[in-house]
Short mmCIF file of C-alpha atoms in Angstrom, two decimals:
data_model
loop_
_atom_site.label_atom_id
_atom_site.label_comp_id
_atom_site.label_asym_id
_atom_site.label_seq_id
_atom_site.Cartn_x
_atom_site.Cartn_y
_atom_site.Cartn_z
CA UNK A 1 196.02 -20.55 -218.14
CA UNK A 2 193.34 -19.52 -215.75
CA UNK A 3 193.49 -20.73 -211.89
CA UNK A 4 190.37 -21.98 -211.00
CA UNK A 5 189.69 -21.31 -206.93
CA UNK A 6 187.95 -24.64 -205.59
CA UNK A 7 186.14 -24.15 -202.34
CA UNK A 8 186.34 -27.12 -199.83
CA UNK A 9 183.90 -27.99 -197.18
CA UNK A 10 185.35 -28.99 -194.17
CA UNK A 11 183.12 -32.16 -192.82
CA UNK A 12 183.42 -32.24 -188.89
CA UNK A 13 183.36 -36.03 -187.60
CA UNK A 14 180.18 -36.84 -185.81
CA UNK A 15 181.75 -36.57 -182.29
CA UNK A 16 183.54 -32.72 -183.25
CA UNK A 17 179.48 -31.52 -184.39
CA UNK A 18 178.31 -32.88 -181.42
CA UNK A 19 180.61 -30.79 -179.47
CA UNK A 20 179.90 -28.16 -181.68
CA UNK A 21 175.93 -28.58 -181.08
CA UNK A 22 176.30 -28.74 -177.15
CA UNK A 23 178.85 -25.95 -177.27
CA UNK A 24 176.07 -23.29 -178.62
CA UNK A 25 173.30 -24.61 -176.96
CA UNK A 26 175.38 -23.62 -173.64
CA UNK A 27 175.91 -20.10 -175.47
CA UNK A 28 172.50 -20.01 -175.94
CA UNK A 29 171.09 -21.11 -171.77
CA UNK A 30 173.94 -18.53 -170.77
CA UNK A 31 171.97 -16.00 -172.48
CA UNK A 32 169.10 -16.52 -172.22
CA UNK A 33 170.02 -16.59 -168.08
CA UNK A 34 171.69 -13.23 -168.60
CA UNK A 35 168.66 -11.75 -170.04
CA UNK A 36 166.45 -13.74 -167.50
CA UNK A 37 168.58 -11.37 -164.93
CA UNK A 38 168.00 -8.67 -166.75
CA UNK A 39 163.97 -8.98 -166.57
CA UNK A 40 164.01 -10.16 -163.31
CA UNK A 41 166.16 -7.19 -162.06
CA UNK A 42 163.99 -4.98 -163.89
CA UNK A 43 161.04 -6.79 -162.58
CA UNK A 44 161.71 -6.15 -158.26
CA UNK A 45 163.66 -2.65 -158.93
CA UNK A 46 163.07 -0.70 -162.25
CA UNK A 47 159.95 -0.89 -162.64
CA UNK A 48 158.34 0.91 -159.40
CA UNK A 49 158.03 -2.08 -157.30
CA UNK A 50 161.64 -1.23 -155.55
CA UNK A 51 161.76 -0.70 -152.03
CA UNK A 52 162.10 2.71 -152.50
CA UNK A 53 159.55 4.41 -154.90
CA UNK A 54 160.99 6.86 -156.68
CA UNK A 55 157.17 8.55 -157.10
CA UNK A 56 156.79 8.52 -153.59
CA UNK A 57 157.27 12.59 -151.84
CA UNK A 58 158.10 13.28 -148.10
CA UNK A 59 156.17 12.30 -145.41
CA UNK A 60 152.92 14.97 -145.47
CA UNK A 61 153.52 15.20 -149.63
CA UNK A 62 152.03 13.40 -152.55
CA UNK A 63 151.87 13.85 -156.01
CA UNK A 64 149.21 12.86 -158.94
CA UNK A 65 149.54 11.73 -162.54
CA UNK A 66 151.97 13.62 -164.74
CA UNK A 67 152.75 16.26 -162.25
CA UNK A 68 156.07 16.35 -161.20
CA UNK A 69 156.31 18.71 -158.00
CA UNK A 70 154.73 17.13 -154.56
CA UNK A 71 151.82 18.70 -153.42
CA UNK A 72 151.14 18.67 -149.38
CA UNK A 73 148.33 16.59 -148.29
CA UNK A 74 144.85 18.58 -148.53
CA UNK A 75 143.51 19.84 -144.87
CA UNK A 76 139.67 20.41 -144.87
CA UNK A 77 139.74 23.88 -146.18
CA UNK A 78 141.22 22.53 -149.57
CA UNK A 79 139.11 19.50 -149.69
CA UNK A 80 135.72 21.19 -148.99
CA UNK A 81 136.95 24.32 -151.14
CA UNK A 82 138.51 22.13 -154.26
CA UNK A 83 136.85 18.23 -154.23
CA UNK A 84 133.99 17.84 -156.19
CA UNK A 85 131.80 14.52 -155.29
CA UNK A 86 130.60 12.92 -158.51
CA UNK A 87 128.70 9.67 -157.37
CA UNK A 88 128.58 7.18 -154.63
CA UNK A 89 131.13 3.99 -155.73
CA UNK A 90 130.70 2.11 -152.58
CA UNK A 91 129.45 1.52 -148.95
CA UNK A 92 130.67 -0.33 -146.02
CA UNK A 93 130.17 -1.20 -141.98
CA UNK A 94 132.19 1.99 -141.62
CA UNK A 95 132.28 4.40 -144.56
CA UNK A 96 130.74 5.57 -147.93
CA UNK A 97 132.68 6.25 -150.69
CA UNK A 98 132.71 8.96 -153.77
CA UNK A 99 133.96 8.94 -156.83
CA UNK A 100 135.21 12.66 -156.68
CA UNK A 101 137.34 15.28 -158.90
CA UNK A 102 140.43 17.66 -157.58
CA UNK A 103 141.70 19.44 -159.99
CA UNK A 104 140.78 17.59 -163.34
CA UNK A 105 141.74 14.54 -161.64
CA UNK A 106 139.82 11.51 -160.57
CA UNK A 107 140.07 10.60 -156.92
CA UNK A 108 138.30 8.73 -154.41
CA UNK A 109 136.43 10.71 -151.40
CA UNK A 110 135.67 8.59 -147.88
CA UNK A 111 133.39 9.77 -145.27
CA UNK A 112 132.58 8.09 -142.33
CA UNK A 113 128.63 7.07 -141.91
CA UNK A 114 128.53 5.35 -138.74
CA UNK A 115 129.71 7.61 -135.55
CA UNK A 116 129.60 4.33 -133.11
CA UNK A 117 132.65 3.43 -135.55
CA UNK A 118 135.05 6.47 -135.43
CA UNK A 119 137.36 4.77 -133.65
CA UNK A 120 138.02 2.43 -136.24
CA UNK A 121 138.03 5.40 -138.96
CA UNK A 122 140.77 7.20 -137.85
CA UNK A 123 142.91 3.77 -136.76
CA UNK A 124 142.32 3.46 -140.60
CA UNK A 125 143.65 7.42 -141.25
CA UNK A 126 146.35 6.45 -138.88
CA UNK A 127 147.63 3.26 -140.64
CA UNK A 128 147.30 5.13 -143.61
CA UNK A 129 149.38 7.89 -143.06
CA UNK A 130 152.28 6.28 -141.37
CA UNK A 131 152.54 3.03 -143.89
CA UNK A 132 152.57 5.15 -146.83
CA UNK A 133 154.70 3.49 -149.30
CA UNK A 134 154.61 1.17 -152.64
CA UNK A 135 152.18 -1.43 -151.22
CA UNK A 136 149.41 1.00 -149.48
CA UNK A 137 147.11 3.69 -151.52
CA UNK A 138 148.13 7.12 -151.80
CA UNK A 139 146.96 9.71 -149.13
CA UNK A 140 146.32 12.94 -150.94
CA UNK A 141 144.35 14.44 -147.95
CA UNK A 142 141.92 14.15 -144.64
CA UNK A 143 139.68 15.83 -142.47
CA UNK A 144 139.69 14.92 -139.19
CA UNK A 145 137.42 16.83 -137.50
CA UNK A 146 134.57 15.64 -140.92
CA UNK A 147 135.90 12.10 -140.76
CA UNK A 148 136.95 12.46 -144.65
CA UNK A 149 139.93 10.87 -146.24
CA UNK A 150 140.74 11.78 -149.63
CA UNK A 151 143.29 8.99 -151.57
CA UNK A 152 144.24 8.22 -155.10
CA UNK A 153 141.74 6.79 -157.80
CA UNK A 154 142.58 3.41 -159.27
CA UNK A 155 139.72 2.75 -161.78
CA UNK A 156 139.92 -0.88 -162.15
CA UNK A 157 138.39 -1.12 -158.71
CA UNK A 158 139.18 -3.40 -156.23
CA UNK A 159 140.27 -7.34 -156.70
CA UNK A 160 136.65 -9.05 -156.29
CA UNK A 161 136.66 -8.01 -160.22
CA UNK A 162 139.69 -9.19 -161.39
CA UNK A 163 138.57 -12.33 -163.23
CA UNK A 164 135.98 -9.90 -165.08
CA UNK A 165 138.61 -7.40 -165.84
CA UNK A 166 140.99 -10.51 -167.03
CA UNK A 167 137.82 -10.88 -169.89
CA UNK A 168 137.79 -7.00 -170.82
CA UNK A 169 139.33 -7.46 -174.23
CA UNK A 170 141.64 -4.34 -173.67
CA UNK A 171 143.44 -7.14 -170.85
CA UNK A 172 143.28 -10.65 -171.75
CA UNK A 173 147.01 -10.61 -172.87
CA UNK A 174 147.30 -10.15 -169.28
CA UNK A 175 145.46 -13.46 -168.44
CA UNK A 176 148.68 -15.95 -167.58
CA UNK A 177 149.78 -17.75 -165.18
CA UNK A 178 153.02 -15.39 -165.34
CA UNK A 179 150.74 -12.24 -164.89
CA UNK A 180 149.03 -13.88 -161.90
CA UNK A 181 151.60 -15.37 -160.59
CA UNK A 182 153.19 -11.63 -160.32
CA UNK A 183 149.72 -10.61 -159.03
CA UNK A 184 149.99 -13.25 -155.65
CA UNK A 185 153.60 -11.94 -155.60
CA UNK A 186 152.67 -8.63 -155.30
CA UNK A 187 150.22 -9.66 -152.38
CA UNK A 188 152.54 -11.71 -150.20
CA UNK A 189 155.19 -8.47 -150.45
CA UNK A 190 152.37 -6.63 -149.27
CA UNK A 191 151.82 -9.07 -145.75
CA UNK A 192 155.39 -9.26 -145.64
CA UNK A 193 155.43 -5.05 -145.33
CA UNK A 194 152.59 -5.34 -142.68
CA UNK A 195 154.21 -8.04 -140.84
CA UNK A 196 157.67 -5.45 -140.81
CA UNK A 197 156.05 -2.42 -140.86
CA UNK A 198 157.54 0.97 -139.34
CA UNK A 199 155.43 1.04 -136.46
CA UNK A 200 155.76 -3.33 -135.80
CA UNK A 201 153.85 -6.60 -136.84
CA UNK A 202 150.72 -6.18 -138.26
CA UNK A 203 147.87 -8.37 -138.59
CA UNK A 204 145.37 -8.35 -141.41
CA UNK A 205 141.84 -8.42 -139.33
CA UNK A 206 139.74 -7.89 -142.23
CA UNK A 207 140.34 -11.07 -143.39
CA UNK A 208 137.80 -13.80 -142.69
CA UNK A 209 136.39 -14.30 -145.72
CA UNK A 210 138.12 -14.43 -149.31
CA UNK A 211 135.68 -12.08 -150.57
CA UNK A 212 136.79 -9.64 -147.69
CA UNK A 213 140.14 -10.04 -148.44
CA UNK A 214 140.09 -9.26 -151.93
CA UNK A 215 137.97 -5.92 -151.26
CA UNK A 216 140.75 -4.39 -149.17
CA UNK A 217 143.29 -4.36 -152.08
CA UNK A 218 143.20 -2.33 -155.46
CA UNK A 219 143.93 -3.41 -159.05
CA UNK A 220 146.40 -0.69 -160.57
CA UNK A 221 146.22 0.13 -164.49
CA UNK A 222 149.88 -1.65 -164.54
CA UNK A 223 148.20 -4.76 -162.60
CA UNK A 224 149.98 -4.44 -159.51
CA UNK A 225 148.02 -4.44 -156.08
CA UNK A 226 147.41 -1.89 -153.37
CA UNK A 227 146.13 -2.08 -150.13
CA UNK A 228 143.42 -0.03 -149.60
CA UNK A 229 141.69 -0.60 -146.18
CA UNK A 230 143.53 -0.21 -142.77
CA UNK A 231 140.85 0.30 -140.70
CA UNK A 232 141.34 -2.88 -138.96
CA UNK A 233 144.85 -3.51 -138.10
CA UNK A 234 145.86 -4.58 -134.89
CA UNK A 235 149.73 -4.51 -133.43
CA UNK A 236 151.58 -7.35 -132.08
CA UNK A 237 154.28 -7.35 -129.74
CA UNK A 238 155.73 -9.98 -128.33
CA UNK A 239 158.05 -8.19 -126.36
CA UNK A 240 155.63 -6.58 -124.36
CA UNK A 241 153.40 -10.00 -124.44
CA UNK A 242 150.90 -8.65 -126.83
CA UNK A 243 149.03 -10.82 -128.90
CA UNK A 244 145.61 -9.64 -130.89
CA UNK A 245 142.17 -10.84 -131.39
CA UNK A 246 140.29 -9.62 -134.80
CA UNK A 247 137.33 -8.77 -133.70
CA UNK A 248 134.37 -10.04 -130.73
CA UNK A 249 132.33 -12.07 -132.25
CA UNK A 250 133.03 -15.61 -133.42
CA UNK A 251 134.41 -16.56 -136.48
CA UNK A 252 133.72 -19.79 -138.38
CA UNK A 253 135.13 -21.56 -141.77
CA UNK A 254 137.84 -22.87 -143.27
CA UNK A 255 139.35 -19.63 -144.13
CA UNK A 256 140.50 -18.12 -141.14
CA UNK A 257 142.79 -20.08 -139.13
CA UNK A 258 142.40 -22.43 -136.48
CA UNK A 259 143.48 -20.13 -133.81
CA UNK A 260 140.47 -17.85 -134.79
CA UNK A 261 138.01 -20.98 -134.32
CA UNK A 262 136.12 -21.12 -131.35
CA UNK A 263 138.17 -24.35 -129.90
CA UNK A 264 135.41 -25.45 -127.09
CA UNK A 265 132.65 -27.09 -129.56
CA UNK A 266 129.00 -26.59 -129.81
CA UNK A 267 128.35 -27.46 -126.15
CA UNK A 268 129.52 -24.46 -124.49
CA UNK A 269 128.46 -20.91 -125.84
CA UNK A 270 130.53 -18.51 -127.62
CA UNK A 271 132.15 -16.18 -124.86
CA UNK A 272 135.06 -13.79 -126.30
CA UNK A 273 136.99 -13.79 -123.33
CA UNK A 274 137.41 -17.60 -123.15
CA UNK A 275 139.10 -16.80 -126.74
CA UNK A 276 142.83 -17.08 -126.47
CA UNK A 277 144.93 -14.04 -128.69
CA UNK A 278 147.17 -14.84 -132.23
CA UNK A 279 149.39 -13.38 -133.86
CA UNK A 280 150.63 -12.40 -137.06
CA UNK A 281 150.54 -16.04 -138.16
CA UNK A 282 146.73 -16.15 -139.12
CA UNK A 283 147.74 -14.21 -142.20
CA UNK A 284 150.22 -16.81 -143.17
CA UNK A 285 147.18 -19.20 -143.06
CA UNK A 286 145.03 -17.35 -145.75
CA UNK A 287 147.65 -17.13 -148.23
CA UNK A 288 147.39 -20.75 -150.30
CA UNK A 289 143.50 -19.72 -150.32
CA UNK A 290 143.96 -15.99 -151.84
CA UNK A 291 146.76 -17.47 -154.38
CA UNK A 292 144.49 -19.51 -155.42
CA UNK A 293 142.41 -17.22 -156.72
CA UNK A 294 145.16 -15.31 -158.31
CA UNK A 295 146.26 -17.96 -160.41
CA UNK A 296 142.99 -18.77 -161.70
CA UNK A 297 142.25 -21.77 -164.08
CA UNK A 298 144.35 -20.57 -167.12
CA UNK A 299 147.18 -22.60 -169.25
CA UNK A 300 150.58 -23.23 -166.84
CA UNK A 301 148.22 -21.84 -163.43
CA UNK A 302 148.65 -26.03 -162.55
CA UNK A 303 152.13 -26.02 -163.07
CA UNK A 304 152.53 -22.87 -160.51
CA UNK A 305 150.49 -24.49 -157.73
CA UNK A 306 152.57 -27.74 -158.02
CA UNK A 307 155.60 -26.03 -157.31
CA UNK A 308 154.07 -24.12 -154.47
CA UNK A 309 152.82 -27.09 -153.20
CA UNK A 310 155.20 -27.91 -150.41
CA UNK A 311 155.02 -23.93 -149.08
CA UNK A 312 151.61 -23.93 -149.08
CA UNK A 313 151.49 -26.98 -146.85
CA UNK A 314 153.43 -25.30 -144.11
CA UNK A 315 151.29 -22.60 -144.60
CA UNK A 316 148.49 -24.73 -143.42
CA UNK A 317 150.37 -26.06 -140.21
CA UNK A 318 147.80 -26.57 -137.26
CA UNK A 319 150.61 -24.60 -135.07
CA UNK A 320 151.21 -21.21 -135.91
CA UNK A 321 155.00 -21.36 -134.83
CA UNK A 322 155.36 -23.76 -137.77
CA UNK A 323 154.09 -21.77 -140.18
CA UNK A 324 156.58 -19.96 -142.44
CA UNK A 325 157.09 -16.13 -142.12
CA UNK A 326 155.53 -13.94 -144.69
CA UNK A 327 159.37 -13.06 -145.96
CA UNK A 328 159.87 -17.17 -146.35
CA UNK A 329 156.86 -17.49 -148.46
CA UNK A 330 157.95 -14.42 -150.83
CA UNK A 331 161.25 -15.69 -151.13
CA UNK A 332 159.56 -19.41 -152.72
CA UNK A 333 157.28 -17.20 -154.61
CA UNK A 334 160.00 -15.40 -156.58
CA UNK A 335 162.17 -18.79 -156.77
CA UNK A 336 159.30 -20.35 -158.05
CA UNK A 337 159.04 -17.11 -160.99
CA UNK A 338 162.21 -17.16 -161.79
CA UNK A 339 162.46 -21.40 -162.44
CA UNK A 340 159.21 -21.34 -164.72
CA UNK A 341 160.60 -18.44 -166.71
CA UNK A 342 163.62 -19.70 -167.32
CA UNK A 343 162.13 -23.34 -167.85
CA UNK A 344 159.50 -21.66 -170.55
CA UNK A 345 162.67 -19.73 -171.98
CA UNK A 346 165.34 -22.48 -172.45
CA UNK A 347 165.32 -24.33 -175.76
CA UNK A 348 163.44 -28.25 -176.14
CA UNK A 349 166.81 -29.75 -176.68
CA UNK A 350 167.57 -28.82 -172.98
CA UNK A 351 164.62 -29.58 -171.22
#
């Protein structure tokens, strides 16, 4: 007589599959925090946004594109012998720029076209070749002597078209509040480098107008940010009582801080050296007003400024010495990243 095998389903009492339930949900945040790590480690080191930049070559060195040997920087002989102008890309107070060729590779050519300002052109070379790291441009060359600087190409230009780049259909998957959100990230790490730069604090003069600030910085093809311009940053030191004044003429708005306002009212004239020195601060100041426009008007962008809320409003303190340090508001920033991602990640039942 055959045995016949009789399969029994265990029932678990209501209270045991709740257990059960709550028991794999936890499972479930625990890994999705583990790969939250994961991304987020990969994120600030793997991905070339370290502190150290594996692609960057000794001091005097660079390299380009797929090349894997560093090349030293170009002197004039080299750059009038091997750069090719192709067209003009761009003018300002103190150079023109060229859309050039080395070598079957794009770069960008800058020649000085006003001599009253050569001062400021080779405080700009100068910056540029002692803050060479992840945040600035890379030097691939200068002429002193013809007031050229020759530096990397970054095609998508400079941020004053980022919304219309955001539209390009080749990018729109990059239009989120977690893209832009990286994108002001990227920005504050770049006054927080200034601020503790090799050679001291520096202070972002060029910077008293949003449209001005956006024009110093580049867009990289991996939407990260550069800065581009250094022609006008000033050094503070405290130590040595040092304090710094962006410019000589008299700056007015909302956007630049109230230290940078002239503070004695319509009645008495504008006269620079009534105007008190700053520091470092002012750049705190300008922050909420360039994040901002980072974050745009897409789906979550909201969300983001709510929970920057409260760092943005120290940001706006009337005293400087209130306002947080560049390092303070980088450190909310990537807080801030790291909540929403998980929050987007973790399943309905938890939230």
């Amino acid at each position: 007589m055959e045995k016949k095998l009789h399969f029994v389903r265990r029932e678990f009492p209501p209270r045991e599959a709740l257990s059960i339930s709550l028991a794999l949900l936890l499972v479930a945040v625990l890994l999705l925090n583990a790969l939250l790590y994961l991304y987020l480690n990969k994120f600030y080191i793997s991905s070339g946004r370290a502190e150290t930049d594996p692609s960057l070559c000794p001091f005097g060195y660079f390299k380009l594109g797929a090349v894997k040997n560093c090349s030293p920087w170009l002197s004039c002989e080299a750059i009038n012998r091997e750069v090719r102008k192709l067209k003009c890309v761009g003018e300002g107070v103190v150079k023109k720029v060229f859309l050039s060729e080395w070598k079957e590779n794009k770069v960008v050519l800058s020649q000085l076209t006003n001599s009253e300002l050569k001062e400021d052109f080779l405080h700009g070379l100068k910056m540029l070749k002692a803050l060479q790291s992840k945040h600035v441009v890379r030097l691939l060359g200068y002429c002193e002597q013809q007031f050229t600087i020759l530096t990397e190409y970054h095609p998508l230009g400079s941020l004053r078209g980022l919304n219309e780049t955001l539209h390009i259909p080749k990018y729109k998957g990059m239009n989120t509040w977690h893209r832009r959100l990286m994108l002001a990230i990227d920005y504050v790490s770049i006054i927080r480098y200034l601020h503790n730069s090799p050679l001291g604090t520096l202070v972002m003069c060029d910077s008293n107008d949003l449209d001005k600030v956006l024009s110093q910085y580049l867009l990289t093809s991996d939407f990260h940010i550069l800065v581009n311009d250094l022609d006008a940053l000033p050094l503070v030191n405290r130590s040595a009582g040092k304090l710094v004044k962006c410019g000589h003429r008299e700056l007015r708005g909302e956007f630049v801080a109230p230290e940078q306002r002239w503070p004695y009212g319509e009645d008495l004239p504008f006269e620079d050296d009534l105007m008190l020195p700053y520091d470092e601060k002012t750049d705190i100041w300008k922050i909420p007003d360039v994040s901002n426009f980072f974050l745009g008007h897409v789906e979550g962008s909201d969300i983001v400024r709510l929970h920057l809320f409260d760092i943005h409003a120290a940001c706006k303190k009337k005293d400087p010495a209130e306002r947080p340090s560049a390092q303070e508001v980088l450190d909310t920033y990537r807080k801030v990243l790291t909540l929403l991602i998980r929050e987007a990640a973790m399943p309905r039942e938890m939230l």
